[in-house]
Coordinates of N, CA and C in Angstrom, one line a residue:
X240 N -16.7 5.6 -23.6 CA -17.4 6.1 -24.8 C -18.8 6.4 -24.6
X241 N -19.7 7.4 -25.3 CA -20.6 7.9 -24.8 C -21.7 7.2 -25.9
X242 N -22.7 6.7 -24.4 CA -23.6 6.1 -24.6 C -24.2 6.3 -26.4
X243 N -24.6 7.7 -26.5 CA -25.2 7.5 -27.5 C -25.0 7.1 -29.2
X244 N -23.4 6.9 -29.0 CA -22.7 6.0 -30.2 C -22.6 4.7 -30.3
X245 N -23.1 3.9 -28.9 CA -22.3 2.9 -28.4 C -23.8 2.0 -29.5
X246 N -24.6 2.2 -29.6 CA -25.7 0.9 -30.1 C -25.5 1.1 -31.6
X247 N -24.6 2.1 -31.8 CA -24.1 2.2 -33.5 C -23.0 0.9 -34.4
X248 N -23.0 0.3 -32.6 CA -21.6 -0.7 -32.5 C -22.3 -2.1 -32.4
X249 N -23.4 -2.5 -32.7 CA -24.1 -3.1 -33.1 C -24.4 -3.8 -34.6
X250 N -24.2 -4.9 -35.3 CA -24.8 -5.1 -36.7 C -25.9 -4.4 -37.1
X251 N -26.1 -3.9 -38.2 CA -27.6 -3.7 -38.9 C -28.5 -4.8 -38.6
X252 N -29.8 -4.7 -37.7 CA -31.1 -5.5 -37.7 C -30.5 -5.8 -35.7
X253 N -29.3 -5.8 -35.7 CA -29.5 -6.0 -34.3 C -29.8 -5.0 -33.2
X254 N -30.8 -5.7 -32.2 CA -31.8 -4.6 -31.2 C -30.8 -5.0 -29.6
X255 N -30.7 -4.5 -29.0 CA -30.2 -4.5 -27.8 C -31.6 -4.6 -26.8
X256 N -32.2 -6.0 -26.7 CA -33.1 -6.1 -25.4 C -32.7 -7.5 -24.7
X257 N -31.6 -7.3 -24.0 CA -31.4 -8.7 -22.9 C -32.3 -9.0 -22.0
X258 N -32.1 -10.1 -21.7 CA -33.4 -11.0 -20.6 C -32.8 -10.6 -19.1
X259 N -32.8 -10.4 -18.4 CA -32.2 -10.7 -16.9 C -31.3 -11.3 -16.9
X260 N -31.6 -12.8 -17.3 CA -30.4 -13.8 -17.4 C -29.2 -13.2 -18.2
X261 N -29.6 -12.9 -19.2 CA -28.3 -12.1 -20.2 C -27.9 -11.1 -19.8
X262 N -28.4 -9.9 -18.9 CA -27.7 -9.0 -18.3 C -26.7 -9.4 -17.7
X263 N -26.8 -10.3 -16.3 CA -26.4 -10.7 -15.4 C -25.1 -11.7 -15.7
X264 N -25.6 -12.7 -16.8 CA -24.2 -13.8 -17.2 C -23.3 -13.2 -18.1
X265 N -23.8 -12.5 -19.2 CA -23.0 -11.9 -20.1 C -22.6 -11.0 -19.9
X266 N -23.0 -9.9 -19.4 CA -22.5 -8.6 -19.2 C -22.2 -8.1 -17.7
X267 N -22.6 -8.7 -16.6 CA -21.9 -7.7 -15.7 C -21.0 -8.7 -14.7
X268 N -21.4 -10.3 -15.3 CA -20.8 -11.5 -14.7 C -19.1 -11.3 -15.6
X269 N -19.0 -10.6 -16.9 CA -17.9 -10.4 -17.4 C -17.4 -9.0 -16.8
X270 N -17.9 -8.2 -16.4 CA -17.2 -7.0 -15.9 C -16.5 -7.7 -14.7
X271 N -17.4 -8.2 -13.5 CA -17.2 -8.5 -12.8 C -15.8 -9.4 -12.4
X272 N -15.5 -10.3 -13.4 CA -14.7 -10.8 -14.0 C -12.9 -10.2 -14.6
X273 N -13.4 -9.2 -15.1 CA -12.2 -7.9 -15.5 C -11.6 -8.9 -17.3
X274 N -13.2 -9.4 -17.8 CA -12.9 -9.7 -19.1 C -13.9 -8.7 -19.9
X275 N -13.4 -8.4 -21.0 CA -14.5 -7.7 -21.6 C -15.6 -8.4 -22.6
X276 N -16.8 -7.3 -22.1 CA -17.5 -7.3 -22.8 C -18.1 -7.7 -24.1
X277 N -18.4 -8.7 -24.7 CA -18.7 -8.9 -26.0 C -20.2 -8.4 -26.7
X278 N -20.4 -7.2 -27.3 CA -20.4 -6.1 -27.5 C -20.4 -5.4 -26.8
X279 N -18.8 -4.4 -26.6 CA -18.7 -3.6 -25.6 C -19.3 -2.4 -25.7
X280 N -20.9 -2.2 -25.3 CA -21.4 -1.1 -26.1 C -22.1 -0.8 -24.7
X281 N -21.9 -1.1 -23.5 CA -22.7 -0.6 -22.2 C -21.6 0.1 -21.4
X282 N -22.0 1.3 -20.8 CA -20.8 2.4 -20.8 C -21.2 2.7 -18.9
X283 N -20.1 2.7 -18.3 CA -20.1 3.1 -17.1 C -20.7 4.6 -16.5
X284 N -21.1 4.3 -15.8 CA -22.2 5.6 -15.6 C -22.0 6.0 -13.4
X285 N -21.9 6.9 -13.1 CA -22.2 7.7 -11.9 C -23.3 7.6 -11.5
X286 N -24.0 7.0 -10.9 CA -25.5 6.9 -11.2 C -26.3 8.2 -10.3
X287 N -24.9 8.5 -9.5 CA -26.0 10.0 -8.4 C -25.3 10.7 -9.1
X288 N -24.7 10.9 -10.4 CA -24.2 12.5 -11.3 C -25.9 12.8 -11.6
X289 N -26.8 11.9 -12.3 CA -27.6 12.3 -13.3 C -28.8 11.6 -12.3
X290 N -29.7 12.7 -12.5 CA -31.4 12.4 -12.9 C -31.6 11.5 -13.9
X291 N -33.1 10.6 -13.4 CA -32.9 9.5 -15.2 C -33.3 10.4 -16.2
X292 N -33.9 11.4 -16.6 CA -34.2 11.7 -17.6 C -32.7 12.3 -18.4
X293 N -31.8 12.8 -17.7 CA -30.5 13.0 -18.1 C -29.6 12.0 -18.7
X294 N -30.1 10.7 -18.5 CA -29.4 9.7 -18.9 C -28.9 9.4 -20.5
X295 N -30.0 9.9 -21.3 CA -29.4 10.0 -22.5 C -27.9 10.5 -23.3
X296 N -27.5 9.7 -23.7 CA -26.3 10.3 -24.5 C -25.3 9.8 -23.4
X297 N -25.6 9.4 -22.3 CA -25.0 9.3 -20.8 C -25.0 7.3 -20.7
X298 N -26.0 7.1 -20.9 CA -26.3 5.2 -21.1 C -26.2 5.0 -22.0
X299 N -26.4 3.3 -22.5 CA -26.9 2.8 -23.8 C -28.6 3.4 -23.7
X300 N -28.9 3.6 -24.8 CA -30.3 3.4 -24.7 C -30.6 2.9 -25.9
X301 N -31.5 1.6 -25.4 CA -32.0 1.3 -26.4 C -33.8 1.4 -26.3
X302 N -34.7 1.5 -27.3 CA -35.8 2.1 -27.0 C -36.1 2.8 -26.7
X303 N -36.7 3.0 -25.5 CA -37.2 3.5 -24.2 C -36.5 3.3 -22.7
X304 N -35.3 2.7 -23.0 CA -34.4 1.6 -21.4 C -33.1 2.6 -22.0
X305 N -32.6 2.7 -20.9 CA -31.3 3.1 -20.8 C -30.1 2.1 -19.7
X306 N -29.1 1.5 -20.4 CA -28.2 0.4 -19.9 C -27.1 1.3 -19.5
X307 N -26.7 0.9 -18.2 CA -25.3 1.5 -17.9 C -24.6 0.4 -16.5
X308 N -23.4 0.4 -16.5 CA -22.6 -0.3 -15.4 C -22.3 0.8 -14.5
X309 N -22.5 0.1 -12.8 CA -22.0 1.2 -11.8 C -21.5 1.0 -10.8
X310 N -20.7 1.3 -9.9 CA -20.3 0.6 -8.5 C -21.5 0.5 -7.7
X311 N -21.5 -0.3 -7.2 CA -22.9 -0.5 -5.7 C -22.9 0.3 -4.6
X312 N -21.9 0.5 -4.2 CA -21.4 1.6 -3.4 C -22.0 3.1 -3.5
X313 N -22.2 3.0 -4.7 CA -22.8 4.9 -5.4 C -24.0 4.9 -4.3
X314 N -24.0 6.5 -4.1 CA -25.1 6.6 -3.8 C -26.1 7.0 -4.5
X315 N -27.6 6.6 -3.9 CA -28.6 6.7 -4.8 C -29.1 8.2 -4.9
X316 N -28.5 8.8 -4.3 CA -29.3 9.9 -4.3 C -28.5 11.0 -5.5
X317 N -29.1 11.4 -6.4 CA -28.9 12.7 -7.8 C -28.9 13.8 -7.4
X318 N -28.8 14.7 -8.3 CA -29.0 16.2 -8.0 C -30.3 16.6 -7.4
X319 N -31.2 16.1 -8.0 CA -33.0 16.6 -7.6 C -33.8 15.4 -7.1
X320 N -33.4 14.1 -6.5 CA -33.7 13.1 -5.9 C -33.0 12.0 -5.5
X321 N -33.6 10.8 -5.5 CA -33.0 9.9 -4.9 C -33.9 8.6 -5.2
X322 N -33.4 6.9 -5.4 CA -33.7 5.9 -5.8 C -34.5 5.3 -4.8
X323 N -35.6 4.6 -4.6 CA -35.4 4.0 -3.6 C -36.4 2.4 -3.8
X324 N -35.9 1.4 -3.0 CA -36.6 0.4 -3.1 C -38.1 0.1 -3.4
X325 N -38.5 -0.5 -3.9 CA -40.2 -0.9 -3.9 C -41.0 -2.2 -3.7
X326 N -39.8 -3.3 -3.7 CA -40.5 -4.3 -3.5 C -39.3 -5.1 -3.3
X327 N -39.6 -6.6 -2.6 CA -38.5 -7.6 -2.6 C -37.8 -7.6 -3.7
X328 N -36.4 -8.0 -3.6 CA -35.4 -9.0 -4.5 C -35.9 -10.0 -5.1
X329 N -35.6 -10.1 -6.6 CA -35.8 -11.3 -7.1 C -35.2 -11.7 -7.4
X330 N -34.9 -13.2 -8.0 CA -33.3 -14.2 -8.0 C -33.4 -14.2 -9.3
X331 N -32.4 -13.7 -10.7 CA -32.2 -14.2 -11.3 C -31.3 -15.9 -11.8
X332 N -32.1 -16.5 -12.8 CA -31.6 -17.9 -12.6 C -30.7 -18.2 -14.1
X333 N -30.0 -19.1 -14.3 CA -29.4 -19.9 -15.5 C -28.9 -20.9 -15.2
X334 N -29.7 -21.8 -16.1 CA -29.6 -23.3 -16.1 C -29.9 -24.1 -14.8
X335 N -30.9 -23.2 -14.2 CA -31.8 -23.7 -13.2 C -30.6 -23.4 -11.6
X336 N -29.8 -22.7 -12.1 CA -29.0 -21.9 -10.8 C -29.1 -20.3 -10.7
X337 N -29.1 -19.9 -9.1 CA -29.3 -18.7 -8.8 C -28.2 -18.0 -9.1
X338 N -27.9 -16.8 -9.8 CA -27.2 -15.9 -10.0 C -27.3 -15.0 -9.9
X339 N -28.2 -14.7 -9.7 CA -27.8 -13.1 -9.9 C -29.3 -12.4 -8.7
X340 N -29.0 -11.5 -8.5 CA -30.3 -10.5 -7.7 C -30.9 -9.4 -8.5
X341 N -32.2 -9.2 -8.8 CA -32.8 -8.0 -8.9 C -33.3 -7.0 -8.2
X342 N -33.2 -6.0 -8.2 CA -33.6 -5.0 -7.1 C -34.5 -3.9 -8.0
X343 N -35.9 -4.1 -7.7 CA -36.3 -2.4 -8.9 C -37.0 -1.3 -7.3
X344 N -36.0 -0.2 -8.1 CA -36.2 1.2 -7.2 C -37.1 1.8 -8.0
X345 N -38.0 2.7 -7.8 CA -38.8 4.1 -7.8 C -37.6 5.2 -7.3
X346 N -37.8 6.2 -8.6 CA -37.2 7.3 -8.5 C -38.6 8.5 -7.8
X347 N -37.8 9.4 -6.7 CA -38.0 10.2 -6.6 C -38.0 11.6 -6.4
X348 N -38.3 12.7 -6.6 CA -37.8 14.4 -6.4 C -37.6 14.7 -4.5
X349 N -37.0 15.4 -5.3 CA -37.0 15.7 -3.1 C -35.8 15.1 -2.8
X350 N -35.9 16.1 -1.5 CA -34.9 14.8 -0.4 C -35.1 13.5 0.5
X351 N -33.8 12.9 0.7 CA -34.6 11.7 0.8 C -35.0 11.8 2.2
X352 N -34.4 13.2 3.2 CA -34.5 13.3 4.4 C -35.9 13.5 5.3
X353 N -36.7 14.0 3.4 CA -37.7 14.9 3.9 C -38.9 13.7 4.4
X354 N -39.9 13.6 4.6 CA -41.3 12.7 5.1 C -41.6 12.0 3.9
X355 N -42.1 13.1 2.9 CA -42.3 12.9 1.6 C -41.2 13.0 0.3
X356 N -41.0 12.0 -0.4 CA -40.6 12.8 -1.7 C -42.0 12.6 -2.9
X357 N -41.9 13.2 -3.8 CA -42.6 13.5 -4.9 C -42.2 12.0 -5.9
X358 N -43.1 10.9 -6.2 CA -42.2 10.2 -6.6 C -42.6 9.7 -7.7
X359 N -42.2 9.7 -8.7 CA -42.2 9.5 -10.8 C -42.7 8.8 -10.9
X360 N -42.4 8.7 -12.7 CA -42.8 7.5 -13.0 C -41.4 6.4 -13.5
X361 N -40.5 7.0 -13.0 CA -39.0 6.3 -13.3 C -39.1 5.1 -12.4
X362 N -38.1 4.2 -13.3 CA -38.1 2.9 -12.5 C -36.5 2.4 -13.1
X363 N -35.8 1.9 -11.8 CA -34.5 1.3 -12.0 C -34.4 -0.4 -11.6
X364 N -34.5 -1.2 -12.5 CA -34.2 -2.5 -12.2 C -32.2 -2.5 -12.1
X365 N -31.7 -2.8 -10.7 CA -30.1 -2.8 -10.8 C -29.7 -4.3 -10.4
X366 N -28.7 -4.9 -10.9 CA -28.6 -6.3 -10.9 C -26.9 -6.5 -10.3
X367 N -27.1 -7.7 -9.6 CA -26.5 -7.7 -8.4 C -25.7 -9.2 -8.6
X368 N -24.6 -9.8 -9.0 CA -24.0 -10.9 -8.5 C -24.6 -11.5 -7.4
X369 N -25.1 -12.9 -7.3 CA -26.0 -13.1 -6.3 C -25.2 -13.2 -4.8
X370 N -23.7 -13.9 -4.8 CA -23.4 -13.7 -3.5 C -21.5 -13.2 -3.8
X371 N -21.6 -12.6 -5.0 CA -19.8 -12.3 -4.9 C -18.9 -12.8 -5.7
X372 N -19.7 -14.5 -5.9 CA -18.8 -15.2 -6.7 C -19.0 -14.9 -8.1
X373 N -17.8 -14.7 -9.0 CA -18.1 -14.2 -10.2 C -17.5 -14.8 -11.6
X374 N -16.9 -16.2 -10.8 CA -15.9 -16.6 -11.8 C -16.8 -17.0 -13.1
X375 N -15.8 -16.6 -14.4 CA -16.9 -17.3 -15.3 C -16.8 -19.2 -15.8
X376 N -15.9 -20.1 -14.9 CA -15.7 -21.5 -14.7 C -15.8 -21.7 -13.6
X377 N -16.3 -22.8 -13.3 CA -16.3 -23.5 -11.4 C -15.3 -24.9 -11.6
X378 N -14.6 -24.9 -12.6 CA -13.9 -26.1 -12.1 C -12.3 -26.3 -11.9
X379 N -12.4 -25.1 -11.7 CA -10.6 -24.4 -10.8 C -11.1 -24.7 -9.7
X380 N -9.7 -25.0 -8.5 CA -9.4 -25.2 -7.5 C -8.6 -24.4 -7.3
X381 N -8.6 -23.0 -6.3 CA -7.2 -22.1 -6.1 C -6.8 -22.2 -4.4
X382 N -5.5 -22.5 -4.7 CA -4.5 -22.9 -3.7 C -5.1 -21.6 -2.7
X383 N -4.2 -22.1 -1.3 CA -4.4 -20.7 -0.5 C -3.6 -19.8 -0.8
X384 N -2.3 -19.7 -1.3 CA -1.5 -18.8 -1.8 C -2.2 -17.9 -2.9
X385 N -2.6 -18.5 -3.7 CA -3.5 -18.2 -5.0 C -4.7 -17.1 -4.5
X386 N -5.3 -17.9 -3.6 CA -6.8 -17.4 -3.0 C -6.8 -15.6 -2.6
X387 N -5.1 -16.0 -1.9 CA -4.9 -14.4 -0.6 C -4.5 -13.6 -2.2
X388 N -4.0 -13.6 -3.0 CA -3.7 -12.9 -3.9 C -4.7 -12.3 -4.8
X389 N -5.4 -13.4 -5.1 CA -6.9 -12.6 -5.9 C -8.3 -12.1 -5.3
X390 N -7.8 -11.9 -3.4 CA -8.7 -11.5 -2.8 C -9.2 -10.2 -3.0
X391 N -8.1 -9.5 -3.0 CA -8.5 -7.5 -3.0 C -9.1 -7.4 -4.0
X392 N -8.5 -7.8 -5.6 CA -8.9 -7.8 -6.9 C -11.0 -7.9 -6.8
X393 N -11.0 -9.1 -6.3 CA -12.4 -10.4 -6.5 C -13.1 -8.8 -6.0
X394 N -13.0 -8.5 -4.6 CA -13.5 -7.9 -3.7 C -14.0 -6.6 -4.6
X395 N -13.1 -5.7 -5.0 CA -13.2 -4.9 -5.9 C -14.3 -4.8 -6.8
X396 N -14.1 -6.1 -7.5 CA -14.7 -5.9 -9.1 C -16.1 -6.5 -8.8
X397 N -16.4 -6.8 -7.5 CA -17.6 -7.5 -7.1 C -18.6 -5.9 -6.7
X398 N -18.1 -5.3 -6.9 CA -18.8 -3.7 -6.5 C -19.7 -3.4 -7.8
X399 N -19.3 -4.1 -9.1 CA -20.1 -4.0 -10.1 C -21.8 -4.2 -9.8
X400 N -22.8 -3.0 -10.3 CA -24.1 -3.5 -10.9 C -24.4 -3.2 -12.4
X401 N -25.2 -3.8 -12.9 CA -25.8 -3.2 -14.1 C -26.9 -3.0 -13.7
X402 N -27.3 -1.5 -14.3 CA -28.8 -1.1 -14.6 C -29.5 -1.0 -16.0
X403 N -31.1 -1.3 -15.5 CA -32.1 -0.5 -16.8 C -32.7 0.3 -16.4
X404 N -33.1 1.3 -16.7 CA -33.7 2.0 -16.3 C -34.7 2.9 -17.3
X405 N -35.8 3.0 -17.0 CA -36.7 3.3 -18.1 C -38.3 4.3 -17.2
X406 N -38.8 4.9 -18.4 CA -39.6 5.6 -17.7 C -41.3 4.9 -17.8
X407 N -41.9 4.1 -16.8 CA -42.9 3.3 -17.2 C -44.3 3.7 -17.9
X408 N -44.4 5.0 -17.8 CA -45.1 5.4 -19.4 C -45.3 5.5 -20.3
X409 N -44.2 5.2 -21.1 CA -43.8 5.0 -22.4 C -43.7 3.9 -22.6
X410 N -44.2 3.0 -21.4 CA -44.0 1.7 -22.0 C -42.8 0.4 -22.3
X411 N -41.7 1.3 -21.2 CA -40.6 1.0 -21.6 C -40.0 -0.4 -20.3
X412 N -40.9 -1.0 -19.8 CA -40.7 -2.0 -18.9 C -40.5 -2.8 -20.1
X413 N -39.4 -4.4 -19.6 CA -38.9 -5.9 -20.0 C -40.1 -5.9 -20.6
X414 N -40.4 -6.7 -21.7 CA -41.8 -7.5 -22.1 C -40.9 -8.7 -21.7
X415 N -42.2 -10.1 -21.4 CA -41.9 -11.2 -21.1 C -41.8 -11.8 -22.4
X416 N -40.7 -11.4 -23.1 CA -40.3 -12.2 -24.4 C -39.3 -13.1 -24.2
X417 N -39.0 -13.0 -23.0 CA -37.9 -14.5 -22.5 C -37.8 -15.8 -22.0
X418 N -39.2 -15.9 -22.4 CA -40.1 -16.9 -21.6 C -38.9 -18.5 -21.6
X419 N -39.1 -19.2 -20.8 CA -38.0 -20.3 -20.8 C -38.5 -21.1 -22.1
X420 N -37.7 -21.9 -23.0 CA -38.3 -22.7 -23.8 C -38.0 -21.9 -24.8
X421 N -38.2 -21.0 -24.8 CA -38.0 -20.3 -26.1 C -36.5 -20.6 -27.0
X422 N -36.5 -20.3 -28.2 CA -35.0 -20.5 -29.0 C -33.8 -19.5 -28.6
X423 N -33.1 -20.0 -28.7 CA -31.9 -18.8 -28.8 C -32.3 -17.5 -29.8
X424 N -31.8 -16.2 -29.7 CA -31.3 -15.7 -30.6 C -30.3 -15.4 -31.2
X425 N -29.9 -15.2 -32.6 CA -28.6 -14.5 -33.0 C -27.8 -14.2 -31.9
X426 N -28.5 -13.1 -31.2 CA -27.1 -12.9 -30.2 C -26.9 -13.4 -28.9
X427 N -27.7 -13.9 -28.6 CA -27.7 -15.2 -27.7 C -26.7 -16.1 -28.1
X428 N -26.2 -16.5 -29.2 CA -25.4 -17.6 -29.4 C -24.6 -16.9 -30.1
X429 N -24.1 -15.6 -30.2 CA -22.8 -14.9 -30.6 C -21.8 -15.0 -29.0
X430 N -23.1 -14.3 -28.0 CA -22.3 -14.4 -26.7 C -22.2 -15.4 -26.0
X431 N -22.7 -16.6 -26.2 CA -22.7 -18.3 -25.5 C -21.3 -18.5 -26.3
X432 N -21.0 -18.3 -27.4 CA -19.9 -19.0 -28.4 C -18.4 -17.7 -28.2
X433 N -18.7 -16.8 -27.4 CA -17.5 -15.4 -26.9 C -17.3 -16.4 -25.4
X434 N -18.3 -16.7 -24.9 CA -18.2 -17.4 -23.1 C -17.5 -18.4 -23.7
X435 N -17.3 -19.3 -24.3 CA -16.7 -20.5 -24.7 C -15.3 -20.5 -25.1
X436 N -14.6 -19.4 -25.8 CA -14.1 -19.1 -26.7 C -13.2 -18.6 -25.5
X437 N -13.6 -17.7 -24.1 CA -12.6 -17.3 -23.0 C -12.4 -18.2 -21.9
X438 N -13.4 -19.6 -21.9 CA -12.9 -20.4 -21.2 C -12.1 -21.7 -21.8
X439 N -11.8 -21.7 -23.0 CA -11.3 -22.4 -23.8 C -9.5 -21.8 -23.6
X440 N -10.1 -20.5 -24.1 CA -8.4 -19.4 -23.8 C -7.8 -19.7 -22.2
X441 N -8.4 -19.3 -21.0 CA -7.4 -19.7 -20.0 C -7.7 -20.7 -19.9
X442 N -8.1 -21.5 -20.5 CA -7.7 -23.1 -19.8 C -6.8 -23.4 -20.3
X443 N -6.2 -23.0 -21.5 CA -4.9 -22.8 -22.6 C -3.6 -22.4 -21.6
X444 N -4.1 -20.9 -21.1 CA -2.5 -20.5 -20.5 C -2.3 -20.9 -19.1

């Protein structure tokens, strides 16, 4: 479904700005998973079809950020440029464990073959399962029969990233409104109480 219906799938008063942590646990730790989404309103995206400014109608956007899911494998490189690194990885955490990786690229024009490219003011934070593992319970034990069977599957869906991506002039970088300590939100505790609700279900069947 195309991005720009998808934040219509939202309650009235609700804003779509996740923390890291919430990208990563909620949303791409469930793709990764092959459960869905609780609001399924972030839409799979090509990420070398489009230039960011083309993203529109193409991602969620909320604000100034544009949210989309992609394989890791894609290449970075678009019609008129290419993504590229800017600084170390950073570890996203929950509940004082490492999960997940951050990666933010600078977009550029040009090739990536050339000396120089010409390079924006676009910025892509893409978020990374920290080492593969993606189950949303750790207190299964799977047999080796079990193990060789959900291997190809694991392998697969572990190709997931989510991105944000925003243009840093307008202002559209994370604000540090996530600070630890802080209360839940509404939707913070719609999707803590969806996580509960699917580990409750297969522990059932």
């Amino acid at each position: 479904m195309g991005g720009a219906s998808n934040s219509n799938l939202l309650p009235p008063g609700f804003h779509f700005f996740p923390s890291d942590e919430e990208l990563v646990v909620h949303f791409l730790r469930r793709k990764a998973s092959l459960l869905p989404c609780q609001p399924d309103i972030v839409p799979t995206v090509c990420m070398n079809h489009y230039d960011p400014w083309e993203l529109n109608g193409k991602a969620l956007g909320a604000g100034n950020q544009w949210y989309f899911f992609s394989h890791a494998k894609h290449s970075r490189v678009t019609p008129n440029g290419y993504w590229s690194s800017v600084c170390a990885d950073e570890t996203v955490s929950s509940g004082g464990c490492s999960v997940g990786l951050k990666k933010t690229l600078v977009f550029s024009t040009g090739e990536p073959s050339e000396s120089e490219g010409t390079e924006t003011n676009w910025i892509m934070h893409e978020y990374h399962l920290l080492d593969g593992r993606k189950g949303i319970s750790s207190s299964t034990t799977s047999t080796n029969s079990s193990s060789k069977k959900l291997h190809h599957p694991n392998t697969e869906s572990n190709n997931w990233v989510i991105c944000r991506v925003f243009d840093s002039t307008t202002g559209g970088s994370q604000a540090s409104c996530h600070e630890e300590g802080m209360e839940l939100s509404c939707l913070d505790e719609v999707f803590l109480s969806l996580d509960d609700y699917d580990e409750v279900s297969l522990s059932n069947n």
